[in-house]
mmCIF file of C-alpha atoms in Angstrom:
data_model
loop_
_atom_site.group_PDB
_atom_site.id
_atom_site.type_symbol
_atom_site.label_atom_id
_atom_site.label_comp_id
_atom_site.label_asym_id
_atom_site.label_seq_id
_atom_site.Cartn_x
_atom_site.Cartn_y
_atom_site.Cartn_z
ATOM 1 C CA MET O 1 30.852 21.971 39.504
ATOM 2 C CA SER O 2 29.788 19.634 42.303
ATOM 3 C CA THR O 3 28.871 16.014 41.774
ATOM 4 C CA ARG O 4 25.240 16.719 42.600
ATOM 5 C CA THR O 5 25.029 19.558 40.040
ATOM 6 C CA ARG O 6 26.751 17.422 37.427
ATOM 7 C CA MET O 7 24.235 14.587 38.054
ATOM 8 C CA VAL O 8 21.282 16.981 37.704
ATOM 9 C CA VAL O 9 22.675 18.296 34.402
ATOM 10 C CA VAL O 10 23.221 14.762 33.048
ATOM 11 C CA VAL O 11 19.691 13.677 34.002
ATOM 12 C CA ALA O 12 18.223 16.848 32.451
ATOM 13 C CA VAL O 13 20.144 16.295 29.209
ATOM 14 C CA ILE O 14 19.009 12.669 29.030
ATOM 15 C CA ALA O 15 15.381 13.634 29.713
ATOM 16 C CA ALA O 16 15.511 16.361 27.064
ATOM 17 C CA THR O 17 17.003 13.907 24.558
ATOM 18 C CA VAL O 18 14.245 11.364 25.224
ATOM 19 C CA VAL O 19 11.483 13.970 24.892
ATOM 20 C CA LEU O 20 12.992 15.445 21.735
ATOM 21 C CA SER O 21 13.463 11.996 20.170
ATOM 22 C CA ALA O 22 9.893 11.004 20.957
ATOM 23 C CA SER O 23 8.507 14.186 19.409
ATOM 24 C CA VAL O 24 10.635 13.749 16.273
ATOM 25 C CA ILE O 25 9.487 10.150 15.871
ATOM 26 C CA ALA O 26 5.851 11.147 16.405
ATOM 27 C CA GLY O 27 6.244 13.931 13.856
ATOM 28 C CA LEU O 28 7.752 11.601 11.282
ATOM 29 C CA ARG O 29 4.988 9.069 11.758
ATOM 30 C CA GLY O 30 2.366 11.765 11.174
ATOM 31 C CA THR O 31 3.859 13.158 7.955
ATOM 32 C CA GLY O 32 3.167 10.126 5.756
ATOM 33 C CA ASP O 33 0.095 9.637 3.645
ATOM 34 C CA PRO O 34 -2.981 8.481 5.504
ATOM 35 C CA ALA O 35 -3.353 4.742 5.656
ATOM 36 C CA ALA O 36 -5.055 3.324 2.598
ATOM 37 C CA PRO O 37 -8.322 1.506 3.206
ATOM 38 C CA ALA O 38 -8.010 -2.247 3.389
ATOM 39 C CA GLY O 39 -8.475 -4.038 0.089
ATOM 40 C CA PRO O 40 -11.275 -6.475 -0.545
ATOM 41 C CA ALA O 41 -11.105 -9.635 1.528
ATOM 42 C CA GLY O 42 -12.099 -11.870 -1.376
ATOM 43 C CA PRO O 43 -12.385 -11.754 -5.129
ATOM 44 C CA GLU O 44 -14.361 -8.898 -6.621
ATOM 45 C CA VAL O 45 -17.232 -9.792 -8.901
ATOM 46 C CA ALA O 46 -18.451 -7.363 -11.525
ATOM 47 C CA GLY O 47 -22.149 -6.666 -11.828
ATOM 48 C CA GLY O 48 -22.240 -7.591 -15.491
ATOM 49 C CA PRO O 49 -20.151 -8.292 -18.557
ATOM 50 C CA ALA O 50 -17.160 -6.099 -19.302
ATOM 51 C CA GLU O 51 -17.763 -3.553 -22.022
ATOM 52 C CA HIS O 52 -15.069 -2.315 -24.353
ATOM 53 C CA THR O 53 -15.115 1.404 -25.088
ATOM 54 C CA ASP O 54 -14.427 0.911 -28.815
ATOM 55 C CA PRO O 55 -17.304 -0.956 -30.492
ATOM 56 C CA ASP O 56 -15.096 -1.780 -33.500
ATOM 57 C CA TYR O 57 -12.398 -3.442 -31.355
ATOM 58 C CA TRP O 58 -13.526 -7.068 -31.816
ATOM 59 C CA THR O 59 -12.862 -7.656 -35.489
ATOM 60 C CA GLU O 60 -13.212 -11.102 -37.061
ATOM 61 C CA GLU O 61 -9.425 -11.504 -36.913
ATOM 62 C CA ARG O 62 -9.255 -10.576 -33.219
ATOM 63 C CA MET O 63 -12.113 -12.935 -32.385
ATOM 64 C CA ARG O 64 -10.358 -15.763 -34.256
ATOM 65 C CA ASP O 65 -6.981 -15.103 -32.548
ATOM 66 C CA ALA O 66 -8.416 -14.540 -29.055
ATOM 67 C CA LYS O 67 -7.186 -16.818 -26.276
ATOM 68 C CA PRO O 68 -9.128 -17.420 -23.066
ATOM 69 C CA ALA O 69 -7.882 -15.765 -19.877
ATOM 70 C CA PRO O 70 -6.297 -18.100 -17.327
ATOM 71 C CA MET O 71 -8.799 -19.160 -14.715
ATOM 72 C CA PRO O 72 -8.062 -20.064 -11.099
ATOM 73 C CA GLU O 73 -8.018 -23.706 -10.146
ATOM 74 C CA PRO O 74 -10.786 -24.945 -7.850
ATOM 75 C CA PRO O 75 -9.645 -25.818 -4.315
ATOM 76 C CA ALA O 76 -8.539 -29.406 -3.818
ATOM 77 C CA GLY O 77 -11.205 -31.626 -2.293
ATOM 78 C CA GLY O 78 -13.920 -29.022 -2.760
#
């Protein structure tokens, strides 16, 4: 095999490797789940009070033992 033929074969193998690698990478990137939509930028505010599905949930004992949820601190200087 001449030097010129050997060089052409080496370049062809390298080109085929690059093309094959690029197609494999593109295929792997396309097989994942679609990107999830971005979450809310700020806090979400409900349109009204939360409602419990069981009307008998808040017994006298539960009301007496209830503790308030932790609230965020206001920003400093604001």
